[in-house]
Coordinates of C-alpha atoms and ligand atoms in Angstrom, one line a residue:
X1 CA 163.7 137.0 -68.2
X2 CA 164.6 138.1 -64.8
X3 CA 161.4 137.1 -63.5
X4 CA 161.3 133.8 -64.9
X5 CA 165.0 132.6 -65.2
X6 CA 166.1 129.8 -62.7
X7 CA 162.2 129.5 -61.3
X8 CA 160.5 126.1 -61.8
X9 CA 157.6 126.1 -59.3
X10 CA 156.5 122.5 -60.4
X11 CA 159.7 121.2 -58.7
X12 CA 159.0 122.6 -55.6
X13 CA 155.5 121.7 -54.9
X14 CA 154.8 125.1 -56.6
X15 CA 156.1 127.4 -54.5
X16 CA 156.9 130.6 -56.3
X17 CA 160.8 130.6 -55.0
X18 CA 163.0 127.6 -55.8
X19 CA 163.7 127.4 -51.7
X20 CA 166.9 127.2 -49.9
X21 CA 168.1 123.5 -50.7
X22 CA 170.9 122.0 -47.6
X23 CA 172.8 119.5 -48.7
X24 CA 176.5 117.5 -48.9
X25 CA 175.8 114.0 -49.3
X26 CA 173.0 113.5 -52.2
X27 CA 171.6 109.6 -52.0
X28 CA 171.4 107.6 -54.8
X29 CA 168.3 104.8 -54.9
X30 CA 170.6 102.3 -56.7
X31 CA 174.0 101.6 -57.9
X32 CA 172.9 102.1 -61.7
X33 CA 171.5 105.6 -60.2
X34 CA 174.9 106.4 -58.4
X35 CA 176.8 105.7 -61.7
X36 CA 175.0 108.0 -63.6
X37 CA 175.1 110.6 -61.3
X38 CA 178.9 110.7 -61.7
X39 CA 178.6 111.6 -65.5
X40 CA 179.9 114.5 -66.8
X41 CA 177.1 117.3 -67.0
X42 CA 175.1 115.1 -65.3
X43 CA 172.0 117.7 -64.2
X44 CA 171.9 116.0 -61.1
X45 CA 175.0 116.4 -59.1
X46 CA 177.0 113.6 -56.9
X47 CA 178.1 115.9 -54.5
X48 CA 176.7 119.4 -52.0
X49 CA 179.8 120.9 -53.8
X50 CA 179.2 121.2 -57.1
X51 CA 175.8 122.7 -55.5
X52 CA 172.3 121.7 -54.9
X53 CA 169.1 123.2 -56.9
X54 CA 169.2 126.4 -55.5
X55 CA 173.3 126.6 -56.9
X56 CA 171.9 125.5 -60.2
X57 CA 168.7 128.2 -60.2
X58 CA 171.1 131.1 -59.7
X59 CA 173.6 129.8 -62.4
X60 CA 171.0 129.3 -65.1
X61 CA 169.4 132.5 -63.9
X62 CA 172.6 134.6 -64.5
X63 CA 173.7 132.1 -67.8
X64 CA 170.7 133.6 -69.6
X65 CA 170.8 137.1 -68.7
X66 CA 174.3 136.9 -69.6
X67 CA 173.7 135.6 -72.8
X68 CA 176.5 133.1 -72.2
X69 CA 176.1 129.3 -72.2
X70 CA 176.7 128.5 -68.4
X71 CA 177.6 130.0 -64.9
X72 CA 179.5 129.1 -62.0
X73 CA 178.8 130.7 -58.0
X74 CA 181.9 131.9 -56.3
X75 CA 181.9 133.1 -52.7
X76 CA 182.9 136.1 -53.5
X77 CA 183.1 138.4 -56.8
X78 CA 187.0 138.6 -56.3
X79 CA 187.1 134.5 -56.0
X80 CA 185.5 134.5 -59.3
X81 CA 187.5 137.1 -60.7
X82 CA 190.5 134.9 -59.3
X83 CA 189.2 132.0 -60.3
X84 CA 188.6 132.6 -64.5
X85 CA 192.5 134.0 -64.4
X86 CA 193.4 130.7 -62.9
X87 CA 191.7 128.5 -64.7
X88 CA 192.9 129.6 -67.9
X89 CA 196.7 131.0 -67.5
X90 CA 199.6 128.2 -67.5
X91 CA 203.2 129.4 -66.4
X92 CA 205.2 131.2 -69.5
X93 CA 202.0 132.9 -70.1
X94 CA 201.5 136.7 -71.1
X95 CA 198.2 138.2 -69.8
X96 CA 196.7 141.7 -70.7
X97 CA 195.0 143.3 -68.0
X98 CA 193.2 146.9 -68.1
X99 CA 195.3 149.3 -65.6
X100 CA 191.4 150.5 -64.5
X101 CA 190.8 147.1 -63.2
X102 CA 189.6 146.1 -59.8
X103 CA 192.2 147.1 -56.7
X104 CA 192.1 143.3 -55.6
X105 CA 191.8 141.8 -59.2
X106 CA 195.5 143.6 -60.0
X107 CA 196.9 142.4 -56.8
X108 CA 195.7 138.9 -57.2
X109 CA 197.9 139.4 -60.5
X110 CA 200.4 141.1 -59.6
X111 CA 201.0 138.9 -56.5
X112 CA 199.6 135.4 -57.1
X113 CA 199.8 135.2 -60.7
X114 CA 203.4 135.8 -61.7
X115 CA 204.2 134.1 -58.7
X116 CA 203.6 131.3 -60.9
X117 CA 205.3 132.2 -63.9
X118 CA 202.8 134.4 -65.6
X119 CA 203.8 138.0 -67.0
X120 CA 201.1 140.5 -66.0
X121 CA 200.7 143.4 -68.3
X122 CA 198.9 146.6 -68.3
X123 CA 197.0 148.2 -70.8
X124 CA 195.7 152.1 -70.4
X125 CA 191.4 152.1 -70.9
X126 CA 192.1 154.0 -73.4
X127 CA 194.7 151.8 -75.5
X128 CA 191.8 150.4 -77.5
X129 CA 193.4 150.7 -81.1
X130 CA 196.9 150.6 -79.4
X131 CA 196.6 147.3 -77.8
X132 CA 198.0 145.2 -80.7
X133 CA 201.3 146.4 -80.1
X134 CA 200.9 145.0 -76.8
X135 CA 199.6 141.3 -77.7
X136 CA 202.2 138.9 -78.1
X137 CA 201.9 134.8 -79.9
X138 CA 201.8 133.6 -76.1
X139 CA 199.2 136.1 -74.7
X140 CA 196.6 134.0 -72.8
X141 CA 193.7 136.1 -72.4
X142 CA 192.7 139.9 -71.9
X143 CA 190.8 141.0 -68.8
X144 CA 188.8 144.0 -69.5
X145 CA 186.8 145.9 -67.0
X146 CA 184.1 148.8 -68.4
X147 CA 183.8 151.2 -67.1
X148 CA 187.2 151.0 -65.1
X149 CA 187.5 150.8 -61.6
X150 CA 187.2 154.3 -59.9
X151 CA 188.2 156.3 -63.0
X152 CA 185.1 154.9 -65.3
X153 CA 186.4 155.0 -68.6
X154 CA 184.8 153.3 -71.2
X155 CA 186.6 150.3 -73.0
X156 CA 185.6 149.1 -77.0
X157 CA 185.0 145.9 -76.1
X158 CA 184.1 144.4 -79.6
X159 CA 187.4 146.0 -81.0
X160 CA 189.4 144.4 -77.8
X161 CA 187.9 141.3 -78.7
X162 CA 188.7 141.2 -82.0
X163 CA 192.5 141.7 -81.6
X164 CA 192.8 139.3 -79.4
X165 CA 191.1 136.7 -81.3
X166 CA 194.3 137.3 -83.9
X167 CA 196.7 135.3 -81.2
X168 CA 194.2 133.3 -79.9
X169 CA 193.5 135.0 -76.3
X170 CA 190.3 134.6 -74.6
X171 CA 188.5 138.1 -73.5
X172 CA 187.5 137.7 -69.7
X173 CA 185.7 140.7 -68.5
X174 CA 183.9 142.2 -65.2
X175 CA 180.9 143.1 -65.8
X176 CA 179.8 144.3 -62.2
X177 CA 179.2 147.8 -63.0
X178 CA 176.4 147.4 -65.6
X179 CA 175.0 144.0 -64.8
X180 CA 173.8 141.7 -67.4
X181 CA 170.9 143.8 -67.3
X182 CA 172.8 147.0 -68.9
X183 CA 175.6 145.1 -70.9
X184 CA 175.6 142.0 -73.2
X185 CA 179.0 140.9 -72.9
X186 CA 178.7 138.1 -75.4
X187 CA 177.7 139.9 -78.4
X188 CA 180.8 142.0 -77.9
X189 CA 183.3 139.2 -78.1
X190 CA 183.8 138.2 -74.7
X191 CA 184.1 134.7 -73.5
X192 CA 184.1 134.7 -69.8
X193 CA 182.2 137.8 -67.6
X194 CA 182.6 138.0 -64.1
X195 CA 179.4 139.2 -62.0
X196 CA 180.2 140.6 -58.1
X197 CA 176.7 139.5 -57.1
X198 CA 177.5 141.1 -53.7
X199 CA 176.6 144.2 -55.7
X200 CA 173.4 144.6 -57.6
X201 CA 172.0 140.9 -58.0
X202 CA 172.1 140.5 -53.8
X203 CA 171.0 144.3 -53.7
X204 CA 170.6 144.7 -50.0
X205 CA 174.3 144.6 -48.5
X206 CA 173.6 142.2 -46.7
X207 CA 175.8 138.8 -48.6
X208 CA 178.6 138.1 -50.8
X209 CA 178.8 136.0 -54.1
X210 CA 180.1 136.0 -57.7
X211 CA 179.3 134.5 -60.5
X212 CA 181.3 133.3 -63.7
X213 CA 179.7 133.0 -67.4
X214 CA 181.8 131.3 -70.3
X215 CA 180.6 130.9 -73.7
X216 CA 181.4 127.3 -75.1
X217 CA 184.2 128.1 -76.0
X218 CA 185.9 129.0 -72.3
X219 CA 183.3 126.5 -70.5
X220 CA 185.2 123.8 -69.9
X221 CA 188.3 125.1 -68.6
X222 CA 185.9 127.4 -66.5
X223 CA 184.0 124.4 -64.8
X224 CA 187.2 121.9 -64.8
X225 CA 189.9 124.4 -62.7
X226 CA 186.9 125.6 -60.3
X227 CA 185.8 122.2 -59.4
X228 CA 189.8 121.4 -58.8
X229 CA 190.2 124.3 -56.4
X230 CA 186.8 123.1 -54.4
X231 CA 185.1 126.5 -55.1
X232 CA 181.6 126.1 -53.8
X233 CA 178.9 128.8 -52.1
X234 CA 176.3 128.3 -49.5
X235 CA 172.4 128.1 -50.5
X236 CA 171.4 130.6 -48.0
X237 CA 173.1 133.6 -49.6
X238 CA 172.7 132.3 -53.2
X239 CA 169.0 132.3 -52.5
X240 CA 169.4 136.0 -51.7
X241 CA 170.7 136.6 -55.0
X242 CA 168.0 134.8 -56.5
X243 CA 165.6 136.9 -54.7
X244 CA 167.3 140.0 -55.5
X245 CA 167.4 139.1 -59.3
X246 CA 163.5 139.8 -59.6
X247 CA 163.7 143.1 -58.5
X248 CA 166.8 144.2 -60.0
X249 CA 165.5 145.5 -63.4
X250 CA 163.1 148.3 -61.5
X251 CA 166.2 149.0 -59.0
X252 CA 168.7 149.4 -61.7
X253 CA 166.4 151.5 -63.7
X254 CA 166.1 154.2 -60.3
X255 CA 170.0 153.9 -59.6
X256 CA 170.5 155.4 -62.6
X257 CA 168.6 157.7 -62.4
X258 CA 169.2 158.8 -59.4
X259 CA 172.9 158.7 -60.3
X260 CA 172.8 160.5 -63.7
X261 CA 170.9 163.8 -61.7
X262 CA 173.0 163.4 -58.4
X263 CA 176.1 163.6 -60.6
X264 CA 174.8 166.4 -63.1
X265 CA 174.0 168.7 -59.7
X266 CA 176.9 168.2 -58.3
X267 CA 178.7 169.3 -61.3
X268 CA 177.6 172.4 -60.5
X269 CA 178.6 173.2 -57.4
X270 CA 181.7 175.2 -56.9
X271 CA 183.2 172.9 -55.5
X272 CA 183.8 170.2 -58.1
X273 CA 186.4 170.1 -60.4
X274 CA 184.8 167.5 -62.3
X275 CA 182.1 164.1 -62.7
X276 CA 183.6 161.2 -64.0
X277 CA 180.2 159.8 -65.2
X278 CA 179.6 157.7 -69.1
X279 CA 176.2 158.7 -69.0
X280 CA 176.8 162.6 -69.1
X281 CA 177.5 164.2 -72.7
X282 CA 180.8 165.9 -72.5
X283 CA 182.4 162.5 -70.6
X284 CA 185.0 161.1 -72.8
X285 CA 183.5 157.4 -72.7
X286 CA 180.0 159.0 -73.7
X287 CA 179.7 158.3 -77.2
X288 CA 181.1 154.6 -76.4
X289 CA 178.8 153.8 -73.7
X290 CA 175.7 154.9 -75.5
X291 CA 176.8 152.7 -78.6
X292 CA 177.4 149.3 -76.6
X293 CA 175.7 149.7 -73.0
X294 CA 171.7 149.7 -72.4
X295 CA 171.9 151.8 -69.0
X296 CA 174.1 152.9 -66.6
X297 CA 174.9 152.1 -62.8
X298 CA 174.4 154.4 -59.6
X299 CA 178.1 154.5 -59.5
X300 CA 180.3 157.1 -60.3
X301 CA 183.1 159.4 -58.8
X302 CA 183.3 163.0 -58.4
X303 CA 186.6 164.8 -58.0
X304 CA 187.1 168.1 -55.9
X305 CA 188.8 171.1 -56.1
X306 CA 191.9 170.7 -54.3
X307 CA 191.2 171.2 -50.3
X308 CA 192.9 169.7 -47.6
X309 CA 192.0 166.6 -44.8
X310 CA 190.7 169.5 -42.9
X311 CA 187.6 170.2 -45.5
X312 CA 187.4 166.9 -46.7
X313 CA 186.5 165.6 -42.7
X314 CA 183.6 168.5 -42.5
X315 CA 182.4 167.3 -45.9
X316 CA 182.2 163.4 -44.3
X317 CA 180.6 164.9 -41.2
X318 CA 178.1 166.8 -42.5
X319 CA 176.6 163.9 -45.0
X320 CA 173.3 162.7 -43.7
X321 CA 172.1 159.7 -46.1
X322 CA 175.5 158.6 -47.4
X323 CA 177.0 155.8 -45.8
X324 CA 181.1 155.5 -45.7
X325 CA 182.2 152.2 -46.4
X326 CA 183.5 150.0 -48.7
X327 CA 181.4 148.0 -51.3
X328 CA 177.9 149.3 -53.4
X329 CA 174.7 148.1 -55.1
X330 CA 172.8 147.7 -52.0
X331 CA 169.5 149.9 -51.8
X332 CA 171.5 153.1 -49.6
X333 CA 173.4 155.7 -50.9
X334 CA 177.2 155.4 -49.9
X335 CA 180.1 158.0 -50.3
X336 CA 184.1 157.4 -50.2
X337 CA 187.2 159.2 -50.6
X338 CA 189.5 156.8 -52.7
X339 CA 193.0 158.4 -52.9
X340 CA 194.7 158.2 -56.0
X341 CA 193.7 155.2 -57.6
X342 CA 197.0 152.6 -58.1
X343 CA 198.0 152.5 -62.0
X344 CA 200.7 151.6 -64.1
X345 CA 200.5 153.3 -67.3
X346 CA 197.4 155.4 -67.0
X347 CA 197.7 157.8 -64.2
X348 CA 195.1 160.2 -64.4
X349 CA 195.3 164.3 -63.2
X350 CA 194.3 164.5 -60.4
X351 CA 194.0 167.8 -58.5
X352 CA 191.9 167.3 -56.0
X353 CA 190.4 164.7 -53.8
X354 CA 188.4 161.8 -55.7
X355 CA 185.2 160.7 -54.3
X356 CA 183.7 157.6 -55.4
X357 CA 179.6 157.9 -55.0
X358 CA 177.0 155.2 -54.9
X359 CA 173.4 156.5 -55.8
X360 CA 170.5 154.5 -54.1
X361 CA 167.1 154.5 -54.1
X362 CA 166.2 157.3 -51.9
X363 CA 164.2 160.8 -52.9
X364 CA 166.8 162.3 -55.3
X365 CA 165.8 165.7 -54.1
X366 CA 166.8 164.3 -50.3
X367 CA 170.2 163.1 -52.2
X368 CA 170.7 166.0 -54.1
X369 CA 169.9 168.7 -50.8
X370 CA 172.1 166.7 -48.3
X371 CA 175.2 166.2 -50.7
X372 CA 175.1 170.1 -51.6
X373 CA 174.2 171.1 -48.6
X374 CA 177.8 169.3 -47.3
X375 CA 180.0 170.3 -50.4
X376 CA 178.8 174.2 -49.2
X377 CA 180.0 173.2 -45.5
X378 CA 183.3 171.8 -46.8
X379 CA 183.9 175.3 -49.2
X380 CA 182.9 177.5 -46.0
X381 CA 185.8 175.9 -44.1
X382 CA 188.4 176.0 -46.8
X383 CA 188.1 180.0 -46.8
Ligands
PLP401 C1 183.2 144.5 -55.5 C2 183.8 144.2 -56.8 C3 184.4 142.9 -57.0 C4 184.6 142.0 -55.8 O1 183.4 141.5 -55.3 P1 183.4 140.9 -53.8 O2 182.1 140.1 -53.8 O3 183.4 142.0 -52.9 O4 184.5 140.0 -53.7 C5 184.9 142.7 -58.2 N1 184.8 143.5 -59.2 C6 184.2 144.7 -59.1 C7 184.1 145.6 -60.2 C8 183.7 145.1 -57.8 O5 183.1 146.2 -57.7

C-alpha cells in the first residue's frame, strides 16, 4: 500500500512519481465547467488552496494507510495538531487532553484554547480506567497521544475510545510516533489522527508537514474549519513526503531495530538508571504496546543516574554520530537532554538527567560503541 497509494502514472504521462504540480489560479474551459468546479467534494478543486494533484496524492496516500476516510496537509505537524482542536471545540467546551502530550500541543491549549472559552483538562497516561470520572456531558473530544511525549507511556486507546463515546466526545489522537505503518488508529476508536510528516513520512530532515485523517464521522468539521483558516502547504515539500512514503516501511522496520538494541545496551551501562522504551519486556506499556501496535519507532529516552552539567557536557562532547537538535525521523541518529518534562498531574521520578534518543539507520554496532564509549567518558568525570 505504500508503494502504490496516491500514484497514478496514467495521469502524468506515466511517469512513475505524480510530479510537483504549481498552481493558484486553475482555468476552467467553460462557465458550465467553472460551476461544477465549485461543488462540494468536487475532485477537481477551484482554487491552488485547497491544493493541486500533488496535495491530493499525499492525502489519499496517508487516508489509506490510516485507514481513515480522508486527509488534510498542514504546514506543519503542530498546525494540524492545532487545527483538529479548533475545528471541533466551541467556547463552554470541556476538552481532555493526555498530560504526556506534545510540549507545543499543551501550550496551543493551554494558551490559545481557553483563551476562547474552552476548559483544558489533563488526564495522567495512565488514567485509562480512571478517565470516566474525568468526562463531563459537555466534554468535546479527547486528545490522546501513545506513546506520550518524552515519557512514552502507553495509552488503551480502544478503552479511551469507548468512554468517551458515552458523552459523545470525539477521540483525536497523534499518531507521529508509530506512523500509520505501526498503528491503526481507526480500529481503535479514534476519529481524527494527526501525522507530523516532518518526521518519518519526509524522513530526511530536510521539510515540514502534517497531516490530518477523520473518519466520516469528524470529516466534515475537519475539512470545513481548515478551509476557513486558509490552511494550505506547498507542492515542493509535499512531494518530499510522497517520496519518502515509499521507502518508509524498510526505514521504519531498521529504526526499530536499531532502537530496540541501542536502548537494551545502554541499559547496561552503569550509568543508566533506566530505558523508557514499549518495546522492552519489563517496560510498564509493554504488554499494551504489543497488544495494539505492529512495531515500534527509533525513539525513546534514557534517564541517567544523577550527575551534574559538568558530566552531562563531556557526555554531549564526546558523541560522534548523534546529532543535538530538536526534531527526529530523519535517516541520522540524534541525542537531547530534555529537562523535566512539563506535567500537570503525572509527574514522573525523575533522578537523573533524561535523554531523549533518536535511532537512525547507521551500523548499530557504530551506534552502540560511540554512545558507550561517551556514557564511560561522562562516569570517568563524575568520580
Ligand atoms: C514534531 C512533533 C509534532 C509537531 O510537528 P512539526 O512538523 O514539527 O510541527 C507534533 N507531534 C509530535 C508527537 C511530534 O513529535
Amino acid at each position: 500500500m505504500a508503494i502504490q497509494a496516491g500514484r497514478n502514472p496514467q495521469a502524468f504521462d506515466g511517469l512513475v512519481n505524480t510530479p510537483v504540480c504549481r498552481g493558484s489560479t486553475i482555468l476552467a474551459s467553460s462557465l458550465e465547467e467553472w460551476e461544477a468546479r465549485k461543488l462540494p467534494n468536487n475532485p477537481y478543486a477551484s482554487y491552488g488552496r485547497f491544493g493541486t494533484a500533488t496535495t491530493r496524492a499525499l492525502e489519499s496516500s496517508v487516508a489509506r494507510l490510516e485507514g481513515g476516510h480522508a486527509s488534510l496537509v498542514f504546514p506543519s505537524g503542530l498546525a494540524a495538531c492545532a487545527h483538529a482542536l479548533l475545528a471541533v471545540v466551541r467556547s463552554g467546551d470541556h476538552v481532555l487532553i493526555t498530560d504526556s502530550v506534545y510540549g507545543p500541543t499543551r501550550h496551543f491549549a493551554t494558551h490559545v484554547l481557553s483563551r476562547l472559552g474552552v476548559e483544558v483538562e489533563f488526564y495522567g497516561p495512565h488514567e485509562t480506567t480512571g478517565l470516566r470520572s474525568r468526562l463531563r456531558r459537555n466534554t468535546r473530544l479527547v486528545f490522546v497521544e501513545s506513546p506520550g511525549s518524552l515519557t512514552f507511556e502507553i495509552q488503551d486507546i480502544g478503552a479511551i475510545a469507548e468512554q468517551a463515546r458515552t458523552v459523545g466526545a470525539l477521540v483525536i489522537m497523534d499518531n507521529t510516533w508509530a506512523t500509520p505503518l505501526f498503528f491503526k488508529p481507526f480500529e481503535h476508536g479514534v476519529d481524527i489522527s494527526i501525522q507530523s510528516a516532518t518526521k518519518y513520512l519526509i524522513g530526511h530532515s530536510d521539510a515540514l508537514l502534517g497531516v490530518a485523517t477523520a473518519n466520516a464521522r469528524a470529516w466534515d468539521r475537519l475539512r470545513e474549519g481548515a478551509h476557513d483558516l486558509g490552511q494550505t502547504a506547498g507542492p515542493d515539500d509535499i512531494f518530499l513526503a510522497l517520496r519518502g512514503i515509499r521507502s518508509l516501511g524498510v526505514r521504519l522496520r531498521q529504526h526499530e531495530s536499531n532502537g530496540i538494541a541501542l536502548a537494551q545496551a545502554l541499559r547496561a551501562h552503569p550509568l543508566v538508571r533506566r530505558v523508557l522504551h514499549p518495546a522492552l519486556p519489563d517496560d510498564p506499556g509493554h504488554r499494551l504496546w504489543r497488544r495494539d501496535f505492529l512495531g515500534a519507532s527509533g525513539l525513546f529516552a534514557i534517564e541517567l543516574q544523577p550527575v551534574g552539567q559538568a558530566q552531562l557536557s563531556t557526555l554531549f562532547s564526546r558523541l560522534q554520530l548523534f546529532g543535538i537538535g530538536l526534531s527526529w525521523g530523519g535517516y541520522e541518529s540524534l541525542a537531547l537532554p530534555v529537562g523535566t518534562p512539563t506535567r500537570s498531574v503525572s509527574q514522573p521520578a525523575l533522578e537523573g538527567p533524561l535523554i531523549r534518543i533518536h535511532a537512525g539507520l547507521e551500523n548499530i554496532q557504530d551506534l552502540i560503541d560511540d554512545f558507550s564509549q561517551a556514557l564511560s567518558a561522562a562516569r570517568l568525570a563524575l568520580s
